[in-house]
XYZ file of C-alpha atoms in Angstrom:
638
model
C 112.679 31.388 19.421
C 114.792 34.496 18.860
C 114.533 37.192 21.518
C 114.351 40.939 21.049
C 117.323 42.943 19.860
C 118.972 44.644 22.863
C 118.228 48.350 23.100
C 121.875 49.296 23.552
C 122.746 47.588 20.258
C 120.135 49.591 18.309
C 121.325 52.830 19.899
C 124.942 52.003 19.088
C 124.024 51.006 15.537
C 122.281 54.325 14.889
C 125.264 56.297 16.161
C 127.618 54.420 13.829
C 125.809 55.178 10.580
C 125.291 58.406 8.691
C 121.879 58.760 7.083
C 123.484 60.661 4.200
C 125.656 57.672 3.256
C 122.790 55.189 3.501
C 120.312 57.224 1.451
C 122.938 58.353 -1.077
C 123.734 54.702 -1.827
C 120.129 54.303 -3.016
C 119.124 57.798 -4.128
C 121.649 60.299 -5.477
C 121.719 63.259 -3.079
C 122.827 66.807 -3.821
C 124.152 69.262 -1.227
C 121.810 72.237 -0.839
C 122.918 74.508 1.973
C 123.009 72.647 5.274
C 120.844 69.826 3.937
C 120.862 67.380 1.038
C 118.088 67.012 -1.514
C 116.868 64.670 -4.252
C 113.752 63.709 -6.150
C 111.638 61.721 -3.719
C 111.980 57.942 -4.113
C 108.467 57.429 -2.739
C 106.461 59.361 -5.298
C 106.938 60.599 -8.854
C 108.195 64.153 -9.214
C 110.411 66.251 -11.462
C 111.493 68.917 -8.973
C 113.399 67.674 -5.893
C 111.344 67.980 -2.719
C 113.062 65.250 -0.695
C 115.326 66.735 1.995
C 117.800 65.021 4.332
C 119.109 66.796 7.413
C 122.523 65.424 8.494
C 122.395 67.158 11.871
C 119.073 65.640 12.890
C 119.721 62.416 10.923
C 116.231 62.806 9.514
C 114.636 62.840 6.045
C 111.475 64.594 4.924
C 109.598 65.015 1.642
C 107.710 68.263 1.111
C 105.664 66.629 -1.643
C 104.269 63.446 -0.099
C 105.095 63.808 3.592
C 107.431 60.816 3.818
C 109.670 61.215 6.850
C 111.783 59.293 9.329
C 115.274 58.277 10.346
C 117.740 55.913 8.689
C 115.908 52.776 9.814
C 112.614 54.218 8.634
C 114.118 54.932 5.224
C 115.462 51.395 4.858
C 112.093 49.985 5.907
C 110.211 52.050 3.321
C 112.723 51.932 0.466
C 113.597 48.239 0.782
C 110.122 47.187 2.017
C 111.453 45.609 5.216
C 110.031 45.317 8.705
C 111.870 46.822 11.664
C 113.874 43.728 12.629
C 114.915 43.065 9.027
C 115.975 46.715 8.644
C 118.151 46.466 11.761
C 119.667 43.248 10.442
C 120.321 44.830 7.040
C 121.904 47.956 8.519
C 124.078 45.890 10.850
C 125.153 43.734 7.921
C 126.385 46.809 6.047
C 128.672 47.510 9.004
C 129.779 43.905 9.291
C 128.031 43.478 12.652
C 126.108 40.483 13.906
C 122.789 41.238 15.566
C 122.651 39.980 19.165
C 119.464 38.810 20.833
C 118.226 39.037 24.369
C 117.433 36.021 26.539
C 115.906 33.161 24.564
C 118.102 33.582 21.488
C 119.492 30.348 20.080
C 123.124 31.012 19.257
C 123.280 28.211 16.646
C 120.263 29.447 14.702
C 121.858 32.337 12.831
C 124.949 30.463 11.471
C 122.737 27.622 10.193
C 120.420 30.056 8.456
C 123.353 31.924 6.983
C 124.642 28.679 5.501
C 121.233 27.869 4.053
C 120.932 31.279 2.393
C 124.409 30.879 0.925
C 123.620 27.412 -0.431
C 120.371 28.622 -2.009
C 122.211 31.498 -3.681
C 124.846 29.128 -5.072
C 122.124 26.774 -6.311
C 120.352 29.647 -8.082
C 123.619 30.567 -9.813
C 124.125 26.924 -10.792
C 120.659 26.629 -12.364
C 121.068 29.913 -14.267
C 124.436 28.779 -15.597
C 122.947 25.480 -16.760
C 120.239 27.314 -18.710
C 122.890 29.279 -20.576
C 125.564 26.637 -21.087
C 124.327 23.073 -20.566
C 124.346 21.082 -23.787
C 120.809 19.808 -23.110
C 119.230 23.143 -22.160
C 117.996 23.695 -25.738
C 114.566 22.277 -24.926
C 114.216 24.587 -21.920
C 115.213 27.630 -23.963
C 112.748 26.695 -26.698
C 109.968 26.343 -24.143
C 110.678 29.798 -22.715
C 110.735 31.311 -26.207
C 107.404 29.676 -27.010
C 106.015 31.319 -23.884
C 107.399 34.640 -25.239
C 109.907 35.116 -22.424
C 112.894 37.283 -23.303
C 116.416 36.725 -22.041
C 116.174 39.973 -20.092
C 113.054 38.773 -18.278
C 114.674 35.415 -17.531
C 117.584 37.275 -15.946
C 115.234 39.540 -13.995
C 113.525 36.523 -12.402
C 116.785 34.503 -12.272
C 115.128 31.646 -14.180
C 117.344 28.590 -14.605
C 117.439 24.954 -15.641
C 117.966 21.768 -13.627
C 119.465 19.159 -15.990
C 118.216 15.598 -16.074
C 120.237 13.218 -13.956
C 120.355 12.334 -10.297
C 123.491 14.069 -9.051
C 124.183 17.247 -11.050
C 123.621 19.673 -8.191
C 125.107 17.292 -5.644
C 128.323 17.065 -7.659
C 128.453 20.858 -8.014
C 128.977 21.223 -4.274
C 131.831 19.649 -2.373
C 131.271 16.266 -0.774
C 131.606 17.322 2.866
C 129.075 15.832 5.268
C 128.252 19.293 6.607
C 127.455 20.655 3.133
C 125.380 17.579 2.314
C 123.432 18.063 5.539
C 122.621 21.664 4.604
C 121.635 20.675 1.051
C 119.144 18.171 2.444
C 117.930 20.703 5.014
C 117.369 23.256 2.238
C 115.288 20.780 0.230
C 117.662 20.706 -2.737
C 118.671 17.090 -2.091
C 116.431 14.203 -1.066
C 117.435 11.245 1.081
C 115.548 8.017 0.355
C 114.159 6.605 3.591
C 114.598 2.990 2.500
C 118.052 2.771 0.948
C 119.426 6.116 2.251
C 120.363 7.096 -1.294
C 120.780 10.871 -1.753
C 119.822 12.548 -5.040
C 118.790 15.879 -6.608
C 115.184 16.900 -5.963
C 114.877 18.903 -9.209
C 115.682 17.134 -12.488
C 114.966 18.227 -16.071
C 112.947 21.218 -14.955
C 112.835 24.942 -15.629
C 113.664 26.538 -12.295
C 111.889 29.543 -10.804
C 113.733 30.871 -7.727
C 111.611 32.178 -4.857
C 112.989 35.155 -2.931
C 112.111 36.676 0.414
C 111.447 40.360 1.105
C 115.191 41.042 1.194
C 115.858 39.334 -2.129
C 117.478 36.250 -0.636
C 116.837 32.941 -2.391
C 114.800 30.720 -0.069
C 113.168 28.086 -2.319
C 112.541 26.953 -5.897
C 109.661 25.945 -8.098
C 110.391 23.629 -11.017
C 108.310 23.182 -14.182
C 108.883 19.777 -15.804
C 109.854 19.685 -19.486
C 108.857 16.088 -20.177
C 105.828 14.076 -19.163
C 106.887 13.419 -15.585
C 104.584 14.233 -12.718
C 103.987 16.507 -10.973
C 103.964 19.244 -13.587
C 105.164 21.758 -10.989
C 107.367 20.762 -8.067
C 108.076 23.143 -5.186
C 110.706 23.104 -2.477
C 109.492 21.585 0.790
C 109.163 23.770 3.857
C 112.523 24.509 5.455
C 113.849 26.688 8.294
C 113.935 29.614 5.835
C 110.855 28.838 3.723
C 107.183 28.595 4.689
C 104.765 28.267 1.788
C 101.916 29.905 3.638
C 103.883 33.114 4.155
C 105.831 33.635 0.923
C 104.656 34.887 -2.462
C 106.376 34.407 -5.797
C 107.230 37.698 -7.480
C 106.645 39.964 -4.476
C 110.303 40.950 -4.211
C 110.465 41.647 -7.957
C 107.234 43.673 -7.823
C 108.567 45.835 -4.997
C 111.840 46.317 -6.830
C 110.073 47.398 -10.025
C 107.610 49.706 -8.260
C 108.788 52.061 -5.539
C 105.207 52.856 -4.543
C 102.755 50.018 -5.145
C 99.101 51.028 -5.231
C 97.754 47.607 -6.222
C 98.943 43.994 -6.330
C 97.450 41.332 -8.609
C 97.358 37.821 -7.139
C 97.439 35.001 -9.705
C 97.849 31.234 -9.447
C 101.060 30.365 -11.310
C 104.685 31.357 -11.822
C 104.201 31.731 -15.564
C 101.232 34.044 -14.989
C 103.476 36.376 -12.986
C 106.261 36.279 -15.568
C 103.863 36.746 -18.507
C 102.140 39.738 -16.908
C 105.522 41.300 -16.132
C 106.556 40.753 -19.762
C 103.499 42.788 -20.800
C 104.252 45.629 -18.419
C 102.092 44.589 -15.451
C 104.921 44.471 -12.943
C 102.695 44.263 -9.866
C 101.654 40.590 -9.861
C 102.438 37.786 -7.403
C 101.498 34.116 -7.040
C 100.949 31.765 -4.138
C 103.255 28.749 -3.956
C 101.004 25.782 -4.551
C 98.817 26.661 -1.577
C 95.597 28.545 -0.984
C 95.865 32.216 -0.052
C 96.467 32.501 3.695
C 95.959 35.200 6.319
C 99.739 35.605 6.472
C 99.754 36.291 2.734
C 97.113 38.967 3.143
C 98.922 40.653 6.008
C 102.061 40.888 3.869
C 100.161 42.161 0.844
C 98.216 44.832 2.712
C 101.391 45.923 4.426
C 102.780 46.558 0.934
C 99.807 48.287 -0.706
C 96.164 49.203 -0.001
C 94.498 47.211 -2.812
C 94.691 43.514 -3.689
C 93.086 42.165 -6.860
C 92.672 38.400 -7.206
C 92.735 37.180 -10.808
C 91.614 33.556 -11.152
C 90.431 31.184 -13.843
C 86.678 31.192 -14.343
C 86.234 27.445 -13.758
C 85.030 25.793 -10.557
C 88.578 25.381 -9.261
C 89.218 29.084 -9.774
C 86.070 30.058 -7.895
C 86.951 27.731 -5.027
C 90.400 29.315 -4.845
C 88.794 32.762 -4.862
C 86.449 31.828 -2.011
C 89.351 30.582 0.102
C 91.150 33.834 -0.659
C 88.092 35.805 0.460
C 87.946 33.917 3.757
C 91.618 34.682 4.387
C 91.126 38.353 3.504
C 88.190 39.227 5.756
C 90.151 39.686 8.983
C 92.550 42.087 7.226
C 89.871 44.364 5.744
C 90.564 47.481 7.756
C 89.182 50.789 6.552
C 91.179 52.110 3.602
C 91.922 48.666 2.197
C 90.276 47.122 -0.829
C 90.045 43.574 -2.195
C 88.534 42.726 -5.579
C 88.052 39.561 -7.616
C 88.317 39.005 -11.376
C 87.232 35.761 -13.043
C 88.567 35.135 -16.534
C 86.578 33.389 -19.297
C 86.488 29.593 -19.236
C 89.740 28.045 -20.424
C 91.754 31.231 -19.963
C 94.416 32.142 -17.431
C 96.260 35.468 -16.971
C 99.134 34.249 -19.171
C 96.929 33.331 -22.139
C 94.565 36.259 -21.660
C 97.168 39.025 -21.646
C 98.797 37.540 -24.751
C 95.477 37.229 -26.547
C 94.102 40.724 -25.935
C 97.203 42.769 -25.067
C 98.193 44.635 -21.936
C 95.905 47.668 -22.415
C 92.782 45.553 -22.860
C 93.798 43.349 -19.950
C 94.277 46.394 -17.714
C 90.828 47.625 -18.739
C 89.406 44.219 -17.870
C 90.996 44.426 -14.425
C 89.282 47.735 -13.775
C 85.885 47.083 -15.347
C 85.193 43.410 -14.633
C 86.608 42.930 -11.138
C 84.004 42.842 -8.366
C 84.401 44.003 -4.791
C 84.871 41.666 -1.840
C 81.404 42.358 -0.440
C 79.801 41.843 -3.860
C 81.543 38.477 -4.248
C 80.652 37.506 -0.676
C 76.928 38.122 -1.053
C 76.822 36.769 -4.613
C 78.124 33.427 -3.394
C 75.979 33.347 -0.260
C 72.684 34.035 -2.071
C 73.407 31.758 -5.046
C 71.237 28.927 -3.668
C 68.797 30.995 -1.612
C 65.340 32.399 -2.323
C 65.363 35.921 -0.923
C 61.669 36.275 -1.684
C 61.022 33.843 1.146
C 61.505 34.731 4.801
C 63.438 31.541 5.493
C 65.820 32.454 2.666
C 66.509 35.822 4.258
C 67.025 34.208 7.654
C 69.370 31.675 6.088
C 71.386 34.476 4.466
C 71.752 36.276 7.792
C 73.033 33.095 9.425
C 75.445 32.343 6.565
C 76.816 35.886 6.500
C 77.212 36.259 10.258
C 80.514 34.336 10.729
C 82.083 36.167 7.784
C 81.062 39.620 8.993
C 82.050 38.635 12.507
C 85.759 38.475 11.636
C 85.838 41.861 9.915
C 87.804 44.455 11.913
C 85.706 47.109 13.593
C 85.265 50.116 11.340
C 83.239 51.765 8.603
C 83.624 48.885 6.140
C 82.163 46.419 8.623
C 79.279 48.782 9.303
C 78.569 49.166 5.581
C 78.595 45.389 5.075
C 76.074 45.094 7.912
C 73.921 47.735 6.233
C 74.060 45.776 2.976
C 73.006 42.608 4.783
C 70.224 44.617 6.408
C 68.940 45.774 3.021
C 68.953 42.190 1.699
C 67.205 40.647 4.694
C 65.070 43.491 6.023
C 66.574 43.017 9.485
C 67.658 46.084 11.438
C 71.395 46.776 11.628
C 71.148 46.953 15.421
C 69.666 43.457 15.542
C 72.317 42.051 13.198
C 75.061 43.691 15.240
C 73.696 42.148 18.414
C 73.856 38.710 16.805
C 77.585 38.920 16.179
C 79.574 36.946 18.727
C 82.282 39.602 18.753
C 81.810 43.149 17.602
C 85.354 43.151 16.231
C 88.603 43.438 18.056
C 90.555 46.672 17.894
C 93.603 46.600 15.684
C 96.719 45.213 17.340
C 99.892 46.447 15.726
C 102.814 44.031 15.608
C 105.571 45.946 17.292
C 107.951 45.582 20.222
C 106.437 44.626 23.570
C 106.397 48.194 24.883
C 104.359 49.462 21.960
C 102.406 52.695 21.888
C 98.805 52.573 20.720
C 97.948 55.818 18.973
C 94.356 56.976 18.350
C 93.330 57.906 14.837
C 93.887 61.672 14.985
C 95.691 64.024 17.314
C 93.857 66.928 18.877
C 94.485 70.020 16.803
C 92.168 72.463 18.521
C 93.720 72.587 21.997
C 95.771 75.671 22.712
C 99.474 75.203 23.298
C 101.405 76.286 26.380
C 101.435 80.041 27.018
C 104.048 81.884 25.016
C 105.011 78.941 22.803
C 105.006 79.416 19.051
C 105.933 76.426 16.914
C 108.456 76.984 14.152
C 108.471 73.859 12.017
C 111.872 72.750 10.782
C 110.077 71.565 7.646
C 107.121 73.310 6.114
C 103.697 71.649 5.983
C 103.388 68.648 3.713
C 100.675 66.663 1.998
C 99.639 63.069 2.531
C 102.119 60.382 3.434
C 103.363 58.147 0.637
C 102.254 55.085 2.571
C 98.565 54.237 2.664
C 98.739 52.204 5.864
C 99.551 55.183 8.108
C 97.307 58.193 7.455
C 99.434 61.284 7.177
C 98.750 64.194 9.495
C 99.980 67.604 8.451
C 101.973 69.497 11.043
C 99.791 72.400 12.127
C 101.101 75.888 12.754
C 100.508 75.284 16.485
C 100.858 72.199 18.611
C 98.865 71.558 21.753
C 100.256 71.333 25.268
C 100.630 67.564 25.196
C 102.337 67.731 21.810
C 104.764 70.310 23.170
C 105.523 68.064 26.169
C 106.121 65.109 23.854
C 108.496 67.263 21.797
C 110.365 68.177 25.003
C 110.676 64.486 25.903
C 112.022 63.658 22.446
C 114.621 66.385 22.944
C 115.565 65.158 26.436
C 114.214 61.758 27.509
C 115.655 62.190 31.039
C 112.880 64.674 31.765
C 110.656 61.666 32.434
C 112.796 60.534 35.382
C 111.308 62.995 37.878
C 107.687 62.741 36.805
C 106.116 60.984 39.778
C 102.468 61.657 39.056
C 101.248 60.723 35.583
C 97.612 60.766 36.631
C 95.817 63.915 35.676
C 97.589 64.123 32.302
C 95.187 61.720 30.647
C 92.358 63.528 28.938
C 89.493 61.896 27.131
C 89.174 62.687 23.425
C 92.759 63.974 23.312
C 95.030 61.485 21.495
C 98.151 63.560 22.207
C 97.459 63.346 25.944
C 97.115 59.574 25.679
C 100.349 59.398 23.688
C 102.140 61.548 26.274
C 101.074 59.219 29.107
C 102.200 56.141 27.158
C 105.499 57.799 26.275
C 106.169 58.676 29.912
C 105.386 55.102 30.966
C 107.826 53.693 28.394
C 110.600 56.159 29.245
C 110.250 55.440 32.960
C 110.204 51.661 32.477
C 112.991 51.651 29.851
C 115.651 54.123 31.030
C 118.127 55.174 28.398
C 116.001 54.438 25.335
C 116.829 56.996 22.664
C 114.231 59.102 20.810
C 115.491 57.925 17.435
C 114.971 54.319 18.524
C 111.480 55.091 19.802
C 110.510 56.576 16.457
C 112.116 53.718 14.529
C 110.365 51.031 16.549
C 107.003 52.732 16.092
C 107.694 53.593 12.436
C 104.798 51.542 11.083
C 102.168 52.776 13.568
C 100.061 55.898 13.986
C 101.983 56.645 17.163
C 105.217 56.573 15.188
C 103.725 58.852 12.555
C 102.791 61.386 15.242
C 106.208 61.112 16.918
C 107.876 61.707 13.543
C 105.661 64.725 12.972
C 106.469 66.231 16.361
C 110.164 65.547 15.808
C 110.085 67.878 12.795
C 109.074 70.870 14.938
C 111.922 73.169 15.932
C 110.664 74.961 19.049
C 113.936 76.225 20.421
C 114.135 73.334 22.881
C 116.491 73.660 25.841
C 115.601 70.542 27.813
C 114.794 72.768 30.810
C 113.176 70.644 33.530
C 111.229 73.516 35.095
C 109.722 74.452 31.754
C 108.750 70.811 31.180
C 107.000 70.515 34.548
C 105.219 73.831 33.943
C 103.938 72.328 30.706
C 102.671 69.276 32.601
C 100.960 71.537 35.159
C 99.311 73.405 32.310
C 98.086 70.076 30.888
C 96.681 69.042 34.271
C 94.800 72.342 34.574
C 93.376 71.931 31.072
C 92.427 68.332 31.855
C 90.683 69.392 35.073
C 88.831 72.176 33.282
C 87.693 69.837 30.525
C 86.720 67.155 33.023
C 84.714 69.673 35.038
C 83.070 70.981 31.892
C 82.083 67.490 30.791
C 80.707 66.630 34.227
C 78.719 69.872 34.296
C 77.273 69.157 30.856
C 76.334 65.658 31.962
C 74.613 66.985 35.068
C 72.815 69.655 33.052
C 71.475 66.986 30.706
C 70.295 64.942 33.640
C 68.647 67.979 35.225
C 67.042 69.028 31.947
C 65.146 65.750 31.875
C 64.150 66.078 35.547
C 61.672 68.607 36.863
C 62.794 70.878 39.712
C 60.222 69.317 42.008
C 61.924 65.947 41.552
C 65.297 67.263 42.785
C 65.235 66.825 46.537
C 67.345 68.678 49.071
C 69.891 65.860 49.300
C 70.522 65.903 45.534
C 70.934 69.698 45.613
C 73.525 69.410 48.380
C 75.411 66.711 46.425
C 75.481 68.882 43.317
C 76.689 71.906 45.270
C 79.435 69.847 46.947
C 80.575 68.553 43.585
C 80.949 72.038 42.101
C 82.656 73.399 45.237
C 85.138 70.507 45.237
C 86.037 71.033 41.593
C 86.548 74.772 42.067
C 88.846 74.155 45.052
C 90.901 71.615 43.085
C 91.262 74.033 40.214
C 92.361 76.907 42.502
C 94.891 74.638 44.265
C 96.552 73.610 41.017
C 96.623 77.222 39.819
C 98.296 78.380 43.053
C 101.002 75.711 42.674
C 101.756 76.938 39.188
C 101.943 80.596 40.353
C 104.443 79.727 43.099
C 106.738 78.111 40.526
């Protein structure tokens, strides 16, 4: 299995590129003073509010709040994860991406060869559709399905001629090439007679692309009466059916900011919907919807709408999709289900009633995940009987159990409570697991960031924040809630900003304890940041932000990086800030303890407090006052 990308390589990569060049190759930038500007690629606007700062190698949108460095931009614009963005950026510079211990040196060349072969095969099939003397039937079929030549080019649709060796003869006859063609699933070797032949014959070819647009597999629709009607590539080193979705790359390319994705069952459904202007549809590849599918979809947009046939097979497919969706239903995400009339599919339906009516159907007839869940569970139950209600609670429990902890899970429990008459507290107690906290897939030294940063804590004395960018609205991405930079930042936020300016400040911090403060996310982030900087010397701030780009911690780090506070990297000033944080933490801790004791005393009569308890209380307060004075004296001496 491939290891992590070495830190020194990422740092070197970021120093070699200019964010202006990378963004300008995708969005036309215009010089405006010291910065560059353009209309934001992440939301619709007429007046440019997207600004790129060449000195800080940072971009920011005043309209939607999108921000980050060059890797962050590539991740958002090209819809890539962090590792793929590094690979893409390195490829633009002609660099190979090294891996740390555990990396198989032969893996990358083999994969490169497979990608190249799949690209050549896609070109071959497209050429056959245009020029083969027997492609007339394929062209007629596509015309009957109302596919235009432009749409066929957009989806790179092709034709595999009849015959056993057309594709095989297109490539050279080297043993190495033949090996890769078999490995890619394009050729088949007969186990009995060892004969090698083309897998796809006399079929319309639908290429399947990964998130980077690389061809990784094919689906073929037969033109004659042969079986199966649809034939897909087998699983290969670069293709896993349970993780890929047909049309996802094209949907991302057609829509810079996807709000909703429609999941259908067939290639032609995707193509037909796109033909009618619904460019946000995808299809599974001959498999049921998986958890991996849902993770990819929700990473792309906040709402997924399943559109299935109304027959029994369609409802079974929808139920499997629901089961795969439950564990991904974090707050802010939505899943809905639409069942078409009997005998209809998305292709036939959109052609019959038109795109506007079909869009209206999507909005008006689709039901929510919880509505579909309970509708199916109660279908054979009598809720007027107590045993029916008990049965419903037992049936619903494993489904609710896998929901992530949050408001949606609580609301589903409340709905179950209203249907059964059982108290929410009782239902909650019956769950085997209350719901695991979200675990973000990120590098091993990841930062876990609480939902909001503390905005009410006063900053260090004498510090006024002067944001490099003015306040912005919500982030363009729904998966990371945007937090507006406030006019002031708290002490911990100021310390984090100092660390981002000079990471070496962490070297001489021997005592991290005392900085952690309950109910203060910035304090928690500061402690985590110090731990990472001390355990990973030399890691650059830009790399930290890039690696945490898709997390709440990364969002907060990006926000703090936009503040221009006249940083000098002065070590004494940094340690004074930490001392100030410790004092505030001690004061808050003392205040909380006092409030706790007051509550305990308020429920206890004075006569019940014996002399020993009074002495313990007095000792506690004296100890806290002495600790506070000691810390204050240390600060004064500095």
